[in-house]
Amino acid sequence: MLFLSFGVLTSLVSSVAAFNAAGGSLRARRALHEDHDKRLFKFSSVDSYRGEDFLNDTLWSFSTLADPTGGQVEYVSGADAQGKGLAYVQSDGKAVLRVDSWTNLPLGARRNSVRISSRKAFNHSLVVADFASVPSSCSVGAGFWANGPDWPHNGGVLIVEGANLKSSNQFTFHAGANQTCNVPKQAPLIGGDRIFTAEVLNTNCTGETGCSFYDPSGKFFGRSLNDAGGGVFALLRNRSGFKIWFFERQSIPIDISSGDPDPYSWPPPHALLSADDCNIDSSFSPQTIILDTAICGDQASSDYPNSGCNGSCTQQVTDGQNYVGAQWVINYIDVYN
Ligand SMILES: *[C@@H]1O[C@H](CO)[C@@H](O)[C@H](O)[C@H]1NC(C)=O
Ligand SMILES: *[C@@H]1O[C@H](CO)[C@@H](O)[C@H](O)[C@H]1NC(C)=O
Ligand SMILES: *[C@@H]1O[C@H](CO)[C@@H](O)[C@H](O)[C@H]1NC(C)=O
Ligand SMILES: *[C@@H]1O[C@H](CO)[C@@H](O)[C@H](O)[C@H]1NC(C)=O
Ligand SMILES: *[C@@H]1O[C@H](CO)[C@@H](O)[C@H](O)[C@H]1NC(C)=O
Ligand SMILES: *[C@@H]1O[C@H](CO)[C@@H](O)[C@H](O)[C@H]1NC(C)=O
């Protein structure tokens, strides 16, 4: 990454006090934004997961392990996923990862699904993921996240997480056992703006629960997201920490659409873990990215009784028709370094 005015900006965002004392720098920053030739920084390379190459074996590994959250799911290999029509690229270039929605099963049997991890791990970077559709079905838990080895010890960031018929997304940061990482219960204000805009559910990032945020609008997940044609999620990691944004389809920044993203020009993120509140580089190793559709795992099962879904989670699994909406439709995932 190429940083201009790096020191000035770092002090500007690193604390409210520094920000208030730095009105001059703020004007300088605004001036830079008005001049598109004077960008604060540009990313130097991109790993692109899109189009007919999306499923290339060099990019992803398909997990065939049992669901670590105890789900009633059978994760299939890459060859099986493609052979059985659970992973494919459509003629319009969108990639699809889906649950088997055509086989009926006896009570208690596991249903076929797909869980993939990027072969590459990313350190400081910007992940931009455009989903046309996310899995939304009773008994299903969907996740798009990043983590290091031996979760949660090398950190993890859930960018998309939801289950059953939910339409509100949850963002979560997990830091390893001996790390002290917390987010504030209320977003501090900078210049009258909240520094993040989602609501905090849990402030302690350490361990398996993690610190989490949800979108009160109920537009970032499930049916409401899918009916609106999906949208773009972005995760930025730099020396200041992590930021996560969601953009509805009609408000995707032009710099994202043009493949030259400029997070400095974006509105405040929805979720944020500041390097002031966490030693990010010791808590989070470089992270692989994962797409998962689980069935009756911890997430969907614990939510099930209050989900508005029929019967029990395990009864739901028997009928293939319940899984027609259980699919990721991915326009692209780009990781800028
Ligand atoms: C997968 O990607 C590699 C490296 O870009 C390329 O050489 C190979 O032909 C691709 N495989 C397929 C099946 O497209
Ligand atoms: C990740 O990037 C940061 C900033 O460039 C660097 O200090 C750190 O050593 C990197 N971590 C690893 C494991 O490469
Ligand atoms: C956490 O600290 C304890 C005590 O020092 C140590 O035994 C343990 O291995 C550490 N765990 C990790 C994941 O570093
Ligand atoms: C955060 O959670 C960890 C793991 O459960 C715990 O050890 C630690 O004391 C908690 N920190 C605070 C500030 O509550
Ligand atoms: C990290 O990126 C954000 C863009 O939202 C920027 O405001 C911040 O200054 C960057 N931090 C560093 C250390 O460059
Ligand atoms: C529950 O079952 C009824 C009757 O079969 C059906 O009409 C309804 O759509 C089901 N509700 C859900 C949430 O699946």
Short mmCIF file of C-alpha atoms and ligand atoms in Angstrom, two decimals:
data_model
loop_
_atom_site.label_atom_id
_atom_site.label_comp_id
_atom_site.label_asym_id
_atom_site.label_seq_id
_atom_site.Cartn_x
_atom_site.Cartn_y
_atom_site.Cartn_z
CA MET A 1 0.00 0.00 0.00
CA LEU A 2 1.15 3.48 -0.76
CA PHE A 3 0.44 5.95 2.02
CA LEU A 4 0.53 9.71 1.63
CA SER A 5 0.10 11.95 4.67
CA PHE A 6 0.29 8.74 6.62
CA GLY A 7 1.45 10.14 9.98
CA VAL A 8 -1.05 12.97 9.93
CA LEU A 9 -3.98 10.66 9.30
CA THR A 10 -2.91 8.07 11.83
CA SER A 11 -2.87 10.63 14.60
CA LEU A 12 -6.12 12.02 13.29
CA VAL A 13 -8.07 8.82 13.65
CA SER A 14 -6.24 7.22 16.53
CA SER A 15 -8.07 9.19 19.20
CA VAL A 16 -10.85 11.67 19.56
CA ALA A 17 -8.52 14.12 21.30
CA ALA A 18 -6.02 14.03 18.48
CA PHE A 19 -8.84 14.46 16.00
CA ASN A 20 -10.22 17.55 17.71
CA ALA A 21 -6.82 19.14 17.72
CA ALA A 22 -6.32 18.46 14.04
CA GLY A 23 -8.89 20.57 12.23
CA GLY A 24 -6.28 21.62 9.72
CA SER A 25 -5.55 18.02 8.81
CA LEU A 26 -9.25 17.34 8.35
CA ARG A 27 -9.50 20.15 5.84
CA ALA A 28 -6.46 18.72 4.10
CA ARG A 29 -8.16 15.34 3.93
CA ARG A 30 -11.34 16.81 2.48
CA ALA A 31 -9.30 18.65 -0.11
CA LEU A 32 -7.64 15.39 -1.09
CA HIS A 33 -11.02 13.77 -1.58
CA GLU A 34 -12.17 16.48 -3.88
CA ASP A 35 -9.21 15.74 -6.09
CA HIS A 36 -9.46 12.21 -7.38
CA ASP A 37 -5.88 12.25 -8.62
CA LYS A 38 -4.60 12.70 -5.08
CA ARG A 39 -5.80 9.54 -3.39
CA LEU A 40 -4.54 8.83 0.12
CA PHE A 41 -3.50 5.36 -0.93
CA LYS A 42 -4.15 2.77 -3.54
CA PHE A 43 -4.06 -0.97 -3.17
CA SER A 44 -1.29 -2.52 -5.20
CA SER A 45 -2.78 -5.90 -6.13
CA VAL A 46 -5.98 -7.89 -6.08
CA ASP A 47 -6.83 -11.57 -5.69
CA SER A 48 -10.06 -12.00 -7.57
CA TYR A 49 -12.52 -14.85 -7.06
CA ARG A 50 -15.04 -14.48 -9.83
CA GLY A 51 -16.52 -15.83 -13.02
CA GLU A 52 -15.75 -19.19 -14.54
CA ASP A 53 -12.53 -19.48 -12.50
CA PHE A 54 -14.34 -19.09 -9.19
CA LEU A 55 -14.21 -22.80 -8.38
CA ASN A 56 -10.65 -23.32 -9.61
CA ASP A 57 -9.01 -25.86 -7.33
CA THR A 58 -6.01 -23.55 -6.87
CA LEU A 59 -8.22 -21.04 -5.04
CA TRP A 60 -10.32 -22.98 -2.52
CA SER A 61 -10.23 -26.12 -0.47
CA PHE A 62 -13.50 -27.89 0.25
CA SER A 63 -13.81 -29.09 3.83
CA THR A 64 -15.06 -32.66 4.27
CA LEU A 65 -14.72 -32.61 8.07
CA ALA A 66 -17.68 -32.91 10.42
CA ASP A 67 -19.31 -29.57 11.23
CA PRO A 68 -17.40 -28.23 14.27
CA THR A 69 -20.70 -26.76 15.52
CA GLY A 70 -22.35 -30.21 15.60
CA GLY A 71 -24.66 -29.72 12.65
CA GLN A 72 -26.69 -32.31 10.74
CA VAL A 73 -24.70 -31.62 7.60
CA GLU A 74 -22.41 -33.58 5.30
CA TYR A 75 -19.79 -31.31 3.74
CA VAL A 76 -18.81 -32.76 0.37
CA SER A 77 -15.52 -32.64 -1.55
CA GLY A 78 -14.94 -30.28 -4.46
CA ALA A 79 -15.41 -33.10 -6.98
CA ASP A 80 -18.64 -34.24 -5.30
CA ALA A 81 -19.93 -30.70 -4.96
CA GLN A 82 -19.48 -30.09 -8.67
CA GLY A 83 -20.67 -33.56 -9.65
CA LYS A 84 -23.83 -33.27 -7.57
CA GLY A 85 -24.61 -29.70 -8.62
CA LEU A 86 -23.92 -28.14 -5.22
CA ALA A 87 -21.17 -25.83 -6.54
CA TYR A 88 -21.15 -24.35 -10.04
CA VAL A 89 -20.73 -21.18 -12.02
CA GLN A 90 -23.78 -19.97 -13.94
CA SER A 91 -23.57 -18.79 -17.54
CA ASP A 92 -23.90 -15.20 -16.24
CA GLY A 93 -20.67 -15.70 -14.25
CA LYS A 94 -22.27 -15.87 -10.80
CA ALA A 95 -20.95 -18.67 -8.60
CA VAL A 96 -23.45 -20.76 -6.64
CA LEU A 97 -22.82 -22.81 -3.48
CA ARG A 98 -25.95 -24.60 -2.36
CA VAL A 99 -27.51 -27.19 -0.11
CA ASP A 100 -29.07 -30.30 -1.69
CA SER A 101 -32.71 -29.29 -2.18
CA TRP A 102 -33.88 -32.30 -4.19
CA THR A 103 -33.25 -35.29 -1.92
CA ASN A 104 -35.62 -36.35 0.86
CA LEU A 105 -33.88 -37.99 3.80
CA PRO A 106 -34.85 -40.25 6.71
CA LEU A 107 -35.12 -38.51 10.09
CA GLY A 108 -31.66 -37.93 11.57
CA ALA A 109 -29.67 -38.22 8.29
CA ARG A 110 -27.20 -35.50 7.34
CA ARG A 111 -27.88 -33.28 4.34
CA ASN A 112 -25.20 -32.42 1.74
CA SER A 113 -23.77 -28.92 1.75
CA VAL A 114 -20.53 -27.09 0.99
CA ARG A 115 -17.91 -25.34 3.11
CA ILE A 116 -14.92 -23.76 1.36
CA SER A 117 -11.78 -21.96 2.57
CA SER A 118 -9.42 -19.83 0.51
CA ARG A 119 -6.04 -21.46 0.04
CA LYS A 120 -4.45 -18.07 0.50
CA ALA A 121 -4.34 -16.22 3.82
CA PHE A 122 -4.57 -12.43 3.91
CA ASN A 123 -2.89 -10.04 6.30
CA HIS A 124 -3.52 -6.29 6.00
CA SER A 125 -6.00 -6.13 3.14
CA LEU A 126 -9.48 -5.19 1.98
CA VAL A 127 -11.96 -7.99 1.28
CA VAL A 128 -14.86 -6.93 -0.96
CA ALA A 129 -17.62 -9.52 -1.43
CA ASP A 130 -20.64 -8.97 -3.66
CA PHE A 131 -23.43 -11.44 -2.93
CA ALA A 132 -26.54 -11.59 -5.11
CA SER A 133 -28.10 -13.89 -2.53
CA VAL A 134 -27.26 -15.46 0.85
CA PRO A 135 -28.64 -18.73 2.26
CA SER A 136 -31.98 -18.16 3.94
CA SER A 137 -33.98 -21.22 5.05
CA CYS A 138 -35.28 -22.78 8.24
CA SER A 139 -32.54 -24.88 9.92
CA VAL A 140 -29.74 -23.23 7.91
CA GLY A 141 -26.90 -21.15 9.34
CA ALA A 142 -24.89 -19.10 6.85
CA GLY A 143 -21.42 -17.72 7.42
CA PHE A 144 -18.87 -15.73 5.46
CA TRP A 145 -15.86 -15.14 7.62
CA ALA A 146 -12.10 -14.94 7.99
CA ASN A 147 -9.98 -16.78 10.51
CA GLY A 148 -6.50 -17.97 11.38
CA PRO A 149 -5.50 -21.54 12.29
CA ASP A 150 -6.69 -23.06 15.59
CA TRP A 151 -9.72 -20.79 15.97
CA PRO A 152 -10.21 -18.66 18.00
CA HIS A 153 -6.55 -18.38 19.00
CA ASN A 154 -5.40 -16.63 15.87
CA GLY A 155 -8.49 -14.51 15.56
CA GLY A 156 -11.62 -14.59 13.46
CA VAL A 157 -13.98 -12.08 11.87
CA LEU A 158 -17.55 -12.95 10.92
CA ILE A 159 -18.62 -10.64 8.12
CA VAL A 160 -21.92 -12.33 7.29
CA GLU A 161 -23.71 -14.47 9.84
CA GLY A 162 -27.36 -15.36 10.16
CA ALA A 163 -29.67 -18.32 10.57
CA ASN A 164 -33.20 -19.56 9.83
CA LEU A 165 -35.52 -16.74 8.72
CA LYS A 166 -33.46 -13.87 10.17
CA SER A 167 -32.94 -10.77 8.13
CA SER A 168 -30.58 -9.01 10.53
CA ASN A 169 -26.88 -9.72 10.08
CA GLN A 170 -24.38 -10.25 12.86
CA PHE A 171 -20.75 -9.07 12.66
CA THR A 172 -18.36 -10.66 15.18
CA PHE A 173 -14.67 -10.37 16.09
CA HIS A 174 -13.01 -13.22 17.97
CA ALA A 175 -9.62 -12.78 19.62
CA GLY A 176 -7.53 -15.60 21.10
CA ALA A 177 -7.57 -16.79 24.71
CA ASN A 178 -4.90 -14.56 26.22
CA GLN A 179 -5.77 -11.39 24.37
CA THR A 180 -7.59 -8.42 25.83
CA CYS A 181 -9.79 -6.96 23.13
CA ASN A 182 -13.01 -5.05 23.77
CA VAL A 183 -15.32 -2.82 21.81
CA PRO A 184 -17.22 0.08 23.40
CA LYS A 185 -20.90 -0.54 24.18
CA GLN A 186 -21.77 2.75 22.51
CA ALA A 187 -19.96 4.05 19.44
CA PRO A 188 -17.95 7.16 20.33
CA LEU A 189 -18.69 10.25 18.27
CA ILE A 190 -16.15 11.91 16.03
CA GLY A 191 -17.19 15.22 14.55
CA GLY A 192 -20.82 14.37 15.38
CA ASP A 193 -20.70 10.98 13.59
CA ARG A 194 -20.75 7.64 15.35
CA ILE A 195 -17.49 5.87 14.51
CA PHE A 196 -19.51 2.72 13.76
CA THR A 197 -23.22 2.40 13.14
CA ALA A 198 -24.33 -1.15 14.00
CA GLU A 199 -25.59 -1.95 17.53
CA VAL A 200 -23.24 -3.74 19.92
CA LEU A 201 -24.50 -7.05 21.33
CA ASN A 202 -21.41 -8.09 23.26
CA THR A 203 -18.29 -6.05 24.04
CA ASN A 204 -15.74 -8.75 24.95
CA CYS A 205 -13.93 -10.04 21.86
CA THR A 206 -11.90 -12.67 23.71
CA GLY A 207 -12.76 -16.28 22.99
CA GLU A 208 -15.55 -18.20 21.31
CA THR A 209 -18.40 -15.76 22.00
CA GLY A 210 -16.56 -12.77 20.61
CA CYS A 211 -17.67 -9.17 20.43
CA SER A 212 -20.62 -8.79 18.14
CA PHE A 213 -22.76 -6.22 16.38
CA TYR A 214 -26.09 -6.49 14.58
CA ASP A 215 -27.84 -4.30 12.06
CA PRO A 216 -31.08 -2.97 13.53
CA SER A 217 -32.36 -2.18 10.02
CA GLY A 218 -32.84 -5.90 9.30
CA LYS A 219 -31.71 -5.36 5.72
CA PHE A 220 -28.28 -6.98 5.72
CA PHE A 221 -29.23 -10.66 5.67
CA GLY A 222 -31.80 -13.22 4.61
CA ARG A 223 -34.94 -12.57 2.60
CA SER A 224 -34.76 -8.79 2.88
CA LEU A 225 -31.20 -8.77 1.52
CA ASN A 226 -32.02 -11.29 -1.22
CA ASP A 227 -35.23 -9.54 -2.28
CA ALA A 228 -33.21 -6.34 -2.69
CA GLY A 229 -30.77 -8.10 -5.04
CA GLY A 230 -28.09 -8.57 -2.38
CA GLY A 231 -25.27 -6.16 -1.72
CA VAL A 232 -21.59 -5.70 -0.95
CA PHE A 233 -19.76 -6.48 2.30
CA ALA A 234 -16.28 -5.08 2.84
CA LEU A 235 -13.72 -5.90 5.53
CA LEU A 236 -10.69 -3.63 5.89
CA ARG A 237 -7.70 -4.53 8.03
CA ASN A 238 -4.95 -1.99 8.47
CA ARG A 239 -2.81 -0.63 11.29
CA SER A 240 -5.86 1.17 12.75
CA GLY A 241 -7.74 -2.12 13.17
CA PHE A 242 -10.69 -3.75 11.43
CA LYS A 243 -13.69 -2.09 9.84
CA ILE A 244 -16.70 -3.79 8.23
CA TRP A 245 -19.19 -2.15 5.90
CA PHE A 246 -22.34 -3.30 4.18
CA PHE A 247 -23.59 -1.46 1.08
CA GLU A 248 -27.06 -1.94 -0.31
CA ARG A 249 -27.00 -2.55 -4.03
CA GLN A 250 -28.13 0.96 -4.96
CA SER A 251 -25.50 2.58 -2.71
CA ILE A 252 -22.34 0.71 -3.64
CA PRO A 253 -19.54 3.29 -3.88
CA ILE A 254 -18.43 3.94 -7.44
CA ASP A 255 -14.82 3.25 -6.50
CA ILE A 256 -15.84 -0.32 -5.59
CA SER A 257 -17.71 -0.85 -8.87
CA SER A 258 -14.73 0.50 -10.80
CA GLY A 259 -12.33 -1.88 -9.03
CA ASP A 260 -10.34 0.89 -7.35
CA PRO A 261 -11.74 1.00 -3.80
CA ASP A 262 -11.03 3.98 -1.55
CA PRO A 263 -12.18 3.16 1.99
CA TYR A 264 -11.08 6.62 3.15
CA SER A 265 -14.00 8.07 1.22
CA TRP A 266 -16.64 5.69 2.62
CA PRO A 267 -19.13 6.52 5.37
CA PRO A 268 -18.44 5.23 8.92
CA PRO A 269 -18.34 1.41 9.00
CA HIS A 270 -21.03 -0.71 10.60
CA ALA A 271 -18.59 -2.59 12.82
CA LEU A 272 -15.16 -1.65 14.05
CA LEU A 273 -12.41 -3.15 16.21
CA SER A 274 -9.88 -0.42 16.85
CA ALA A 275 -6.16 -1.07 17.38
CA ASP A 276 -6.59 1.23 20.41
CA ASP A 277 -8.75 -1.49 22.02
CA CYS A 278 -6.89 -4.59 20.85
CA ASN A 279 -3.39 -5.61 19.86
CA ILE A 280 -4.58 -6.63 16.42
CA ASP A 281 -1.37 -7.99 14.98
CA SER A 282 -0.71 -10.28 17.95
CA SER A 283 -4.36 -11.37 18.20
CA PHE A 284 -5.09 -11.96 14.51
CA SER A 285 -2.79 -13.93 12.23
CA PRO A 286 -3.20 -13.65 8.46
CA GLN A 287 -6.70 -14.96 7.76
CA THR A 288 -8.20 -17.34 5.23
CA ILE A 289 -11.72 -16.59 4.04
CA ILE A 290 -14.51 -19.12 4.40
CA LEU A 291 -18.00 -19.62 2.99
CA ASP A 292 -20.21 -22.04 4.85
CA THR A 293 -23.81 -23.21 4.83
CA ALA A 294 -24.43 -25.26 7.97
CA ILE A 295 -27.59 -27.19 8.88
CA CYS A 296 -28.87 -27.47 12.46
CA GLY A 297 -25.48 -26.40 13.83
CA ASP A 298 -25.23 -24.41 17.06
CA GLN A 299 -26.34 -21.24 15.37
CA ALA A 300 -29.55 -22.43 13.69
CA SER A 301 -30.45 -24.85 16.51
CA SER A 302 -30.19 -22.33 19.35
CA ASP A 303 -32.27 -19.83 17.42
CA TYR A 304 -34.78 -22.41 16.12
CA PRO A 305 -37.44 -22.32 18.88
CA ASN A 306 -37.92 -18.56 18.37
CA SER A 307 -37.38 -18.51 14.62
CA GLY A 308 -40.93 -18.87 13.34
CA CYS A 309 -39.92 -22.14 11.65
CA ASN A 310 -42.10 -25.27 11.80
CA GLY A 311 -41.49 -28.38 13.85
CA SER A 312 -37.97 -29.14 15.00
CA CYS A 313 -34.70 -28.45 13.24
CA THR A 314 -34.07 -32.15 12.67
CA GLN A 315 -37.56 -32.67 11.17
CA GLN A 316 -36.86 -29.83 8.77
CA VAL A 317 -33.81 -31.66 7.37
CA THR A 318 -35.88 -34.55 5.98
CA ASP A 319 -37.59 -32.51 3.24
CA GLY A 320 -35.42 -31.34 0.34
CA GLN A 321 -37.89 -28.64 -0.62
CA ASN A 322 -37.05 -26.76 2.56
CA TYR A 323 -33.63 -25.94 1.07
CA VAL A 324 -34.48 -24.20 -2.19
CA GLY A 325 -33.39 -20.86 -0.69
CA ALA A 326 -30.27 -22.27 0.96
CA GLN A 327 -27.68 -20.93 -1.46
CA TRP A 328 -24.94 -18.40 -1.85
CA VAL A 329 -25.05 -16.63 -5.19
CA ILE A 330 -21.75 -14.79 -5.49
CA ASN A 331 -21.06 -12.04 -7.98
CA TYR A 332 -17.42 -11.86 -6.89
CA ILE A 333 -15.03 -11.76 -3.96
CA ASP A 334 -11.98 -9.51 -4.41
CA VAL A 335 -9.17 -9.18 -1.91
CA TYR A 336 -7.04 -6.05 -2.33
CA ASN A 337 -3.58 -6.00 -0.83
C1 LIG B 1 -6.87 -22.94 -12.51
O1 LIG B 1 -5.99 -21.84 -12.38
C2 LIG B 1 -4.68 -22.13 -12.82
C3 LIG B 1 -3.80 -20.96 -12.42
O2 LIG B 1 -4.37 -19.75 -12.82
C4 LIG B 1 -4.71 -22.41 -14.31
O3 LIG B 1 -3.41 -22.72 -14.75
C5 LIG B 1 -5.63 -23.60 -14.57
O4 LIG B 1 -5.76 -23.79 -15.95
C6 LIG B 1 -7.00 -23.36 -13.97
N1 LIG B 1 -7.78 -24.58 -14.06
C7 LIG B 1 -8.93 -24.64 -14.68
C8 LIG B 1 -9.62 -25.96 -14.67
O5 LIG B 1 -9.43 -23.66 -15.21
C1 LIG B 2 0.99 -8.38 8.83
O1 LIG B 2 1.21 -7.07 8.32
C2 LIG B 2 1.74 -6.18 9.30
C3 LIG B 2 1.79 -4.80 8.67
O2 LIG B 2 2.41 -4.82 7.44
C4 LIG B 2 3.11 -6.66 9.73
O3 LIG B 2 3.62 -5.82 10.75
C5 LIG B 2 2.98 -8.10 10.29
O4 LIG B 2 4.27 -8.59 10.61
C6 LIG B 2 2.32 -8.99 9.26
N1 LIG B 2 2.10 -10.28 9.87
C7 LIG B 2 2.49 -11.41 9.31
C8 LIG B 2 2.25 -12.65 10.09
O5 LIG B 2 3.00 -11.46 8.20
C1 LIG B 3 -2.53 -18.53 27.52
O1 LIG B 3 -1.72 -18.35 28.67
C2 LIG B 3 -1.58 -19.54 29.45
C3 LIG B 3 -0.83 -19.17 30.73
O2 LIG B 3 0.29 -18.40 30.42
C4 LIG B 3 -0.85 -20.58 28.61
O3 LIG B 3 -0.71 -21.78 29.34
C5 LIG B 3 -1.65 -20.84 27.35
O4 LIG B 3 -0.92 -21.73 26.49
C6 LIG B 3 -1.92 -19.56 26.58
N1 LIG B 3 -2.82 -19.83 25.47
C7 LIG B 3 -2.58 -19.42 24.22
C8 LIG B 3 -3.59 -19.83 23.21
O5 LIG B 3 -1.64 -18.72 23.92
C1 LIG B 4 -13.53 -11.54 28.40
O1 LIG B 4 -13.77 -12.91 28.19
C2 LIG B 4 -12.65 -13.72 28.56
C3 LIG B 4 -12.95 -15.14 28.12
O2 LIG B 4 -14.18 -15.55 28.58
C4 LIG B 4 -12.43 -13.57 30.07
O3 LIG B 4 -11.31 -14.35 30.46
C5 LIG B 4 -12.16 -12.11 30.39
O4 LIG B 4 -12.05 -11.91 31.77
C6 LIG B 4 -13.30 -11.23 29.86
N1 LIG B 4 -12.92 -9.82 29.98
C7 LIG B 4 -13.72 -8.92 30.56
C8 LIG B 4 -13.22 -7.52 30.58
O5 LIG B 4 -14.82 -9.22 31.02
C1 LIG B 5 -7.07 2.48 7.86
O1 LIG B 5 -8.05 2.77 6.89
C2 LIG B 5 -8.99 3.74 7.29
C3 LIG B 5 -10.01 3.89 6.19
O2 LIG B 5 -11.29 3.81 6.69
C4 LIG B 5 -8.29 5.06 7.57
O3 LIG B 5 -9.21 5.99 8.05
C5 LIG B 5 -7.16 4.84 8.54
O4 LIG B 5 -6.43 6.04 8.64
C6 LIG B 5 -6.25 3.73 8.06
N1 LIG B 5 -5.21 3.51 9.04
C7 LIG B 5 -3.93 3.58 8.74
C8 LIG B 5 -2.96 3.35 9.86
O5 LIG B 5 -3.54 3.82 7.63
C1 LIG B 6 -45.17 -24.24 8.24
O1 LIG B 6 -46.02 -25.22 7.71
C2 LIG B 6 -47.16 -24.71 7.03
C3 LIG B 6 -48.06 -25.87 6.65
O2 LIG B 6 -47.31 -26.86 6.00
C4 LIG B 6 -46.68 -23.92 5.80
O3 LIG B 6 -47.76 -23.36 5.13
C5 LIG B 6 -45.74 -22.81 6.26
O4 LIG B 6 -45.21 -22.15 5.14
C6 LIG B 6 -44.60 -23.38 7.09
N1 LIG B 6 -43.85 -22.27 7.67
C7 LIG B 6 -42.53 -22.17 7.51
C8 LIG B 6 -41.89 -21.00 8.16
O5 LIG B 6 -41.86 -22.98 6.87
#
